[in-house]
Structures are given as C-alpha cells and as structure tokens.
Amino acid sequence: MSANNNSTGGIGFCGLLTIVFIVLKLMHYIDWSWWWVLSPLLIPIAIVLIIVFFIVILRVFFALKVKRTVKESGFAARIKKMERMRENMQRSKFKDNWKS
C-alpha cells in the first residue's frame, strides 16, 4: 500500500520573504530595523483585517439600506395600521358582547 501524502501549504511567499530578509540582515547586507525585516509576517494579518473591515462596512451599509427601504415603503406603517384596526375590531366586539 502506498501512502498518499498530499499536503498542501508550506512556507508560503511571506514566510520565504521573511527568511530571506533575516538572512540578509544577519549577513549585514541590509541595515534595516528588525520591524522591517519581520514585516512580511504581518502581511497575512493585514489582509485578514482589511477583509473583516470591508465585511463589517458592507453589513452596516446593507442594514441601513434595509431600514431605509422599510421606512420608504411604508410597510411598517401599514402593519401598525392593521394592528390598530384589529384592536378596534376587538374592542367593538367586546362592547357588542357587553351590551347583549
């Protein structure tokens, strides 16, 4: 039996870039701060934060749009009017039953 070891992933571009920068810094080919040398490790974190930020913005935008649409369509007002009519009908039935 052969074991299929199909693992994906690996070090990735940002990890490889970080290793290259660390080697260059330790060999004194670059005179950068360690923040800049290790900055490629922050790239995936920054991408995730940007995606989360846009998702939050889109959810807020669509939530406000839905509220605005409900107000503009008058749907909520029609529901309230129907509820008032139902209450009035129930009151009138109660009064009619009370009189008889």
Coordinates of N, CA, C and O in Angstrom, one line a residue:
M1 N 0.8 -1.2 0.0 CA 0.0 0.0 0.0 C 0.9 1.2 0.0 O 1.8 1.3 0.7
S2 N 0.5 2.2 -0.8 CA 1.2 3.4 -0.8 C 0.5 4.5 -0.1 O -0.8 4.6 -0.2
A3 N 1.2 5.2 0.7 CA 0.6 6.3 1.5 C 0.6 7.6 0.7 O 1.7 8.1 0.3
N4 N -0.6 8.1 0.4 CA -0.6 9.4 -0.4 C -0.5 10.5 0.6 O -1.4 10.7 1.4
N5 N 0.5 11.2 0.6 CA 0.8 12.4 1.4 C 0.7 13.6 0.6 O 1.7 14.2 0.2
N6 N -0.6 14.0 0.3 CA -0.8 15.2 -0.5 C -1.1 16.4 0.4 O -2.1 16.9 0.5
S7 N 0.0 16.9 1.1 CA -0.2 18.0 1.9 C 0.1 19.3 1.1 O 1.0 19.4 0.3
T8 N -0.8 20.2 1.3 CA -0.7 21.5 0.6 C -0.2 22.5 1.6 O -0.2 22.3 2.8
G9 N 0.2 23.6 1.1 CA 0.6 24.7 2.0 C 2.1 24.8 1.9 O 2.7 24.9 0.8
G10 N 2.8 24.8 3.0 CA 4.2 25.0 3.0 C 4.5 26.4 3.6 O 3.7 26.9 4.4
I11 N 5.7 26.9 3.3 CA 6.1 28.1 3.9 C 5.5 29.3 3.4 O 5.2 30.3 4.1
G12 N 5.1 29.3 2.1 CA 4.5 30.5 1.5 C 5.4 31.6 1.2 O 6.6 31.6 1.5
F13 N 4.9 32.6 0.4 CA 5.7 33.7 0.0 C 6.1 34.6 1.1 O 7.3 34.9 1.2
C14 N 5.2 34.9 2.0 CA 5.6 35.8 3.1 C 6.6 35.2 4.0 O 7.5 35.9 4.5
G15 N 6.5 33.9 4.3 CA 7.4 33.2 5.2 C 8.8 33.1 4.5 O 9.8 33.4 5.1
L16 N 8.8 32.9 3.2 CA 10.1 32.8 2.5 C 10.8 34.2 2.4 O 12.0 34.3 2.6
L17 N 9.9 35.2 2.2 CA 10.5 36.6 2.2 C 11.1 37.0 3.5 O 12.1 37.6 3.6
T18 N 10.4 36.6 4.6 CA 10.9 36.8 5.9 C 12.2 36.1 6.2 O 13.2 36.7 6.7
I19 N 12.3 34.9 5.8 CA 13.6 34.2 5.9 C 14.7 34.8 5.1 O 15.8 35.0 5.6
V20 N 14.4 35.3 3.9 CA 15.4 36.0 3.1 C 15.9 37.2 3.8 O 17.1 37.5 3.9
F21 N 14.9 38.0 4.3 CA 15.3 39.3 5.0 C 16.1 39.0 6.2 O 17.1 39.7 6.5
I22 N 15.8 37.9 7.0 CA 16.5 37.6 8.2 C 18.0 37.3 7.8 O 18.9 37.7 8.5
V23 N 18.1 36.4 6.8 CA 19.5 36.0 6.4 C 20.3 37.2 5.9 O 21.4 37.4 6.3
L24 N 19.6 38.1 5.1 CA 20.3 39.3 4.6 C 20.7 40.2 5.8 O 21.8 40.8 5.8
K25 N 19.8 40.4 6.8 CA 20.1 41.2 8.0 C 21.3 40.6 8.8 O 22.2 41.3 9.2
L26 N 21.3 39.3 9.0 CA 22.3 38.6 9.8 C 23.7 38.7 9.0 O 24.7 38.6 9.7
M27 N 23.6 38.7 7.7 CA 24.9 38.8 6.9 C 25.3 40.2 6.7 O 26.3 40.4 6.0
H28 N 24.6 41.1 7.2 CA 24.9 42.6 7.1 C 24.8 43.1 5.7 O 25.5 44.1 5.3
Y29 N 23.9 42.5 4.9 CA 23.7 43.1 3.5 C 22.7 44.2 3.6 O 22.7 45.0 2.7
I30 N 21.8 44.1 4.5 CA 20.8 45.2 4.7 C 21.0 45.7 6.1 O 21.3 45.0 7.1
D31 N 20.7 47.0 6.3 CA 20.8 47.6 7.6 C 19.4 48.2 8.0 O 19.2 49.4 8.2
W32 N 18.5 47.3 8.0 CA 17.1 47.6 8.3 C 16.8 47.3 9.8 O 17.5 46.6 10.4
S33 N 15.8 48.0 10.3 CA 15.3 47.7 11.6 C 14.7 46.3 11.6 O 14.2 45.8 10.5
W34 N 14.6 45.6 12.7 CA 14.0 44.3 12.8 C 12.5 44.4 12.5 O 11.9 43.4 12.1
W35 N 11.9 45.5 12.7 CA 10.5 45.7 12.4 C 10.3 45.5 10.9 O 9.3 44.8 10.4
W36 N 11.2 46.1 10.1 CA 11.1 45.9 8.6 C 11.5 44.5 8.2 O 10.9 44.0 7.2
V37 N 12.4 43.9 8.8 CA 12.8 42.6 8.5 C 11.7 41.6 8.7 O 11.4 40.7 7.9
L38 N 11.0 41.7 9.8 CA 9.9 40.8 10.2 C 8.5 41.3 9.6 O 7.5 40.6 9.9
S39 N 8.5 42.4 8.9 CA 7.2 42.9 8.5 C 6.5 42.0 7.5 O 5.2 42.0 7.5
P40 N 7.1 41.2 6.7 CA 6.3 40.2 5.8 C 5.4 39.3 6.6 O 4.4 38.8 6.1
L41 N 5.7 39.1 7.9 CA 4.9 38.2 8.7 C 3.5 38.9 9.0 O 2.6 38.3 9.3
L42 N 3.5 40.2 8.9 CA 2.3 41.0 9.2 C 1.4 41.1 8.0 O 0.2 41.5 8.1
I43 N 1.9 40.7 6.8 CA 1.1 40.9 5.6 C -0.2 40.0 5.7 O -1.3 40.5 5.4
P44 N -0.2 38.7 6.0 CA -1.4 38.0 6.1 C -2.4 38.5 7.2 O -3.6 38.5 6.9
I45 N -1.9 39.0 8.3 CA -2.7 39.6 9.3 C -3.4 40.9 8.8 O -4.6 41.1 9.0
A46 N -2.6 41.7 8.0 CA -3.2 42.9 7.5 C -4.3 42.6 6.4 O -5.3 43.2 6.4
I47 N -4.1 41.5 5.6 CA -5.1 41.1 4.7 C -6.4 40.7 5.3 O -7.5 41.1 4.9
V48 N -6.2 39.9 6.4 CA -7.4 39.4 7.1 C -8.2 40.6 7.7 O -9.4 40.7 7.7
L49 N -7.4 41.5 8.3 CA -8.1 42.7 9.0 C -8.8 43.6 7.9 O -9.9 44.1 8.2
I50 N -8.2 43.7 6.8 CA -8.8 44.5 5.7 C -10.1 43.8 5.2 O -11.2 44.5 5.1
I51 N -10.1 42.5 5.1 CA -11.3 41.8 4.7 C -12.4 41.9 5.7 O -13.6 42.1 5.4
V52 N -12.0 41.7 7.0 CA -13.0 41.9 8.1 C -13.6 43.3 8.1 O -14.8 43.5 8.3
F53 N -12.8 44.3 7.9 CA -13.2 45.7 7.9 C -14.3 45.9 6.8 O -15.3 46.5 7.0
F54 N -14.0 45.4 5.6 CA -14.9 45.5 4.5 C -16.2 44.8 4.7 O -17.3 45.2 4.4
I55 N -16.1 43.6 5.3 CA -17.3 42.8 5.6 C -18.2 43.6 6.6 O -19.4 43.7 6.5
V56 N -17.6 44.2 7.6 CA -18.3 45.0 8.6 C -19.0 46.2 7.9 O -20.2 46.5 8.2
I57 N -18.2 46.9 7.1 CA -18.8 48.1 6.4 C -19.9 47.7 5.5 O -21.0 48.3 5.5
L58 N -19.8 46.6 4.8 CA -20.9 46.1 3.9 C -22.1 45.7 4.7 O -23.3 46.0 4.3
R59 N -21.9 45.0 5.8 CA -23.1 44.6 6.7 C -23.8 45.9 7.2 O -25.0 45.9 7.2
V60 N -23.1 46.9 7.7 CA -23.7 48.1 8.2 C -24.4 48.8 7.1 O -25.6 49.2 7.2
F61 N -23.8 48.9 5.9 CA -24.4 49.6 4.8 C -25.7 48.9 4.4 O -26.8 49.6 4.2
F62 N -25.7 47.6 4.3 CA -26.9 46.9 3.9 C -28.0 46.9 4.9 O -29.2 46.9 4.7
A63 N -27.6 46.9 6.2 CA -28.6 47.0 7.3 C -29.3 48.4 7.3 O -30.5 48.4 7.4
L64 N -28.5 49.4 7.0 CA -29.1 50.7 6.9 C -30.0 50.9 5.7 O -31.0 51.5 5.7
K65 N -29.6 50.2 4.6 CA -30.4 50.3 3.4 C -31.7 49.6 3.6 O -32.7 50.0 3.1
V66 N -31.7 48.4 4.3 CA -32.9 47.7 4.5 C -33.9 48.5 5.4 O -35.0 48.6 5.1
K67 N -33.3 49.2 6.5 CA -34.1 50.0 7.3 C -34.7 51.2 6.5 O -35.9 51.5 6.7
R68 N -33.9 51.8 5.7 CA -34.4 52.9 4.9 C -35.5 52.4 3.9 O -36.5 53.1 3.7
T69 N -35.3 51.2 3.3 CA -36.3 50.7 2.4 C -37.6 50.4 3.1 O -38.7 50.7 2.6
V70 N -37.6 49.9 4.3 CA -38.8 49.6 5.1 C -39.5 50.9 5.4 O -40.7 51.0 5.2
K71 N -38.8 52.0 5.8 CA -39.4 53.3 6.1 C -40.0 53.9 4.8 O -41.1 54.4 4.8
E72 N -39.3 53.8 3.7 CA -39.8 54.4 2.5 C -41.0 53.7 1.9 O -41.9 54.3 1.4
S73 N -41.0 52.4 2.1 CA -42.1 51.6 1.5 C -43.4 51.7 2.4 O -44.5 51.5 1.9
G74 N -43.2 52.2 3.6 CA -44.3 52.3 4.5 C -44.9 51.0 5.0 O -46.0 50.9 5.5
F75 N -44.1 49.9 4.8 CA -44.5 48.6 5.3 C -44.8 48.6 6.8 O -45.8 48.1 7.2
A76 N -43.9 49.2 7.5 CA -44.1 49.2 9.0 C -45.3 50.0 9.4 O -46.0 49.7 10.3
A77 N -45.6 51.1 8.6 CA -46.7 51.9 8.9 C -48.0 51.2 8.6 O -49.0 51.2 9.4
R78 N -48.0 50.4 7.5 CA -49.2 49.6 7.2 C -49.4 48.5 8.2 O -50.6 48.2 8.6
I79 N -48.4 47.9 8.7 CA -48.5 46.9 9.8 C -49.1 47.5 11.0 O -50.0 46.9 11.6
K80 N -48.6 48.7 11.4 CA -49.2 49.3 12.6 C -50.6 49.7 12.4 O -51.4 49.6 13.3
K81 N -51.0 50.1 11.2 CA -52.4 50.5 10.9 C -53.2 49.3 11.0 O -54.3 49.3 11.6
M82 N -52.8 48.1 10.5 CA -53.5 46.9 10.6 C -53.7 46.4 12.0 O -54.8 46.0 12.4
E83 N -52.7 46.6 12.8 CA -52.7 46.3 14.3 C -53.8 47.1 15.0 O -54.5 46.6 15.8
R84 N -53.8 48.4 14.7 CA -54.8 49.3 15.3 C -56.2 48.9 14.9 O -57.1 48.9 15.7
M85 N -56.4 48.6 13.6 CA -57.7 48.2 13.1 C -58.1 46.9 13.8 O -59.3 46.8 14.2
R86 N -57.2 46.0 14.0 CA -57.6 44.7 14.7 C -58.0 45.0 16.2 O -58.9 44.5 16.7
E87 N -57.2 45.9 16.8 CA -57.5 46.3 18.2 C -58.9 46.9 18.3 O -59.7 46.6 19.2
N88 N -59.2 47.8 17.3 CA -60.5 48.5 17.3 C -61.6 47.5 17.1 O -62.7 47.6 17.7
M89 N -61.4 46.5 16.2 CA -62.4 45.5 16.0 C -62.6 44.6 17.2 O -63.8 44.3 17.6
Q90 N -61.6 44.3 17.9 CA -61.7 43.5 19.1 C -62.4 44.3 20.2 O -63.3 43.8 20.9
R91 N -62.1 45.6 20.3 CA -62.8 46.5 21.3 C -64.3 46.5 20.9 O -65.2 46.5 21.8
S92 N -64.6 46.7 19.7 CA -66.0 46.8 19.3 C -66.8 45.5 19.5 O -67.9 45.5 19.9
K93 N -66.1 44.4 19.3 CA -66.8 43.1 19.6 C -67.0 43.0 21.1 O -68.0 42.5 21.5
F94 N -66.0 43.4 21.9 CA -66.2 43.3 23.3 C -67.3 44.2 23.8 O -68.1 43.8 24.6
K95 N -67.4 45.4 23.2 CA -68.5 46.3 23.6 C -69.9 45.7 23.2 O -70.9 45.8 23.9
D96 N -69.9 45.1 22.0 CA -71.2 44.5 21.5 C -71.6 43.3 22.4 O -72.7 43.1 22.7
N97 N -70.6 42.5 22.8 CA -70.9 41.4 23.7 C -71.3 41.9 25.1 O -72.1 41.2 25.7
W98 N -70.8 43.0 25.5 CA -71.1 43.5 26.8 C -72.5 44.0 26.9 O -73.2 43.9 27.9
K99 N -73.0 44.7 25.7 CA -74.3 45.2 25.7 C -75.4 44.1 25.6 O -76.5 44.3 26.1
S100 N -75.1 43.0 25.0 CA -76.1 42.0 24.9 C -76.3 41.1 26.1 O -75.7 41.0 27.0

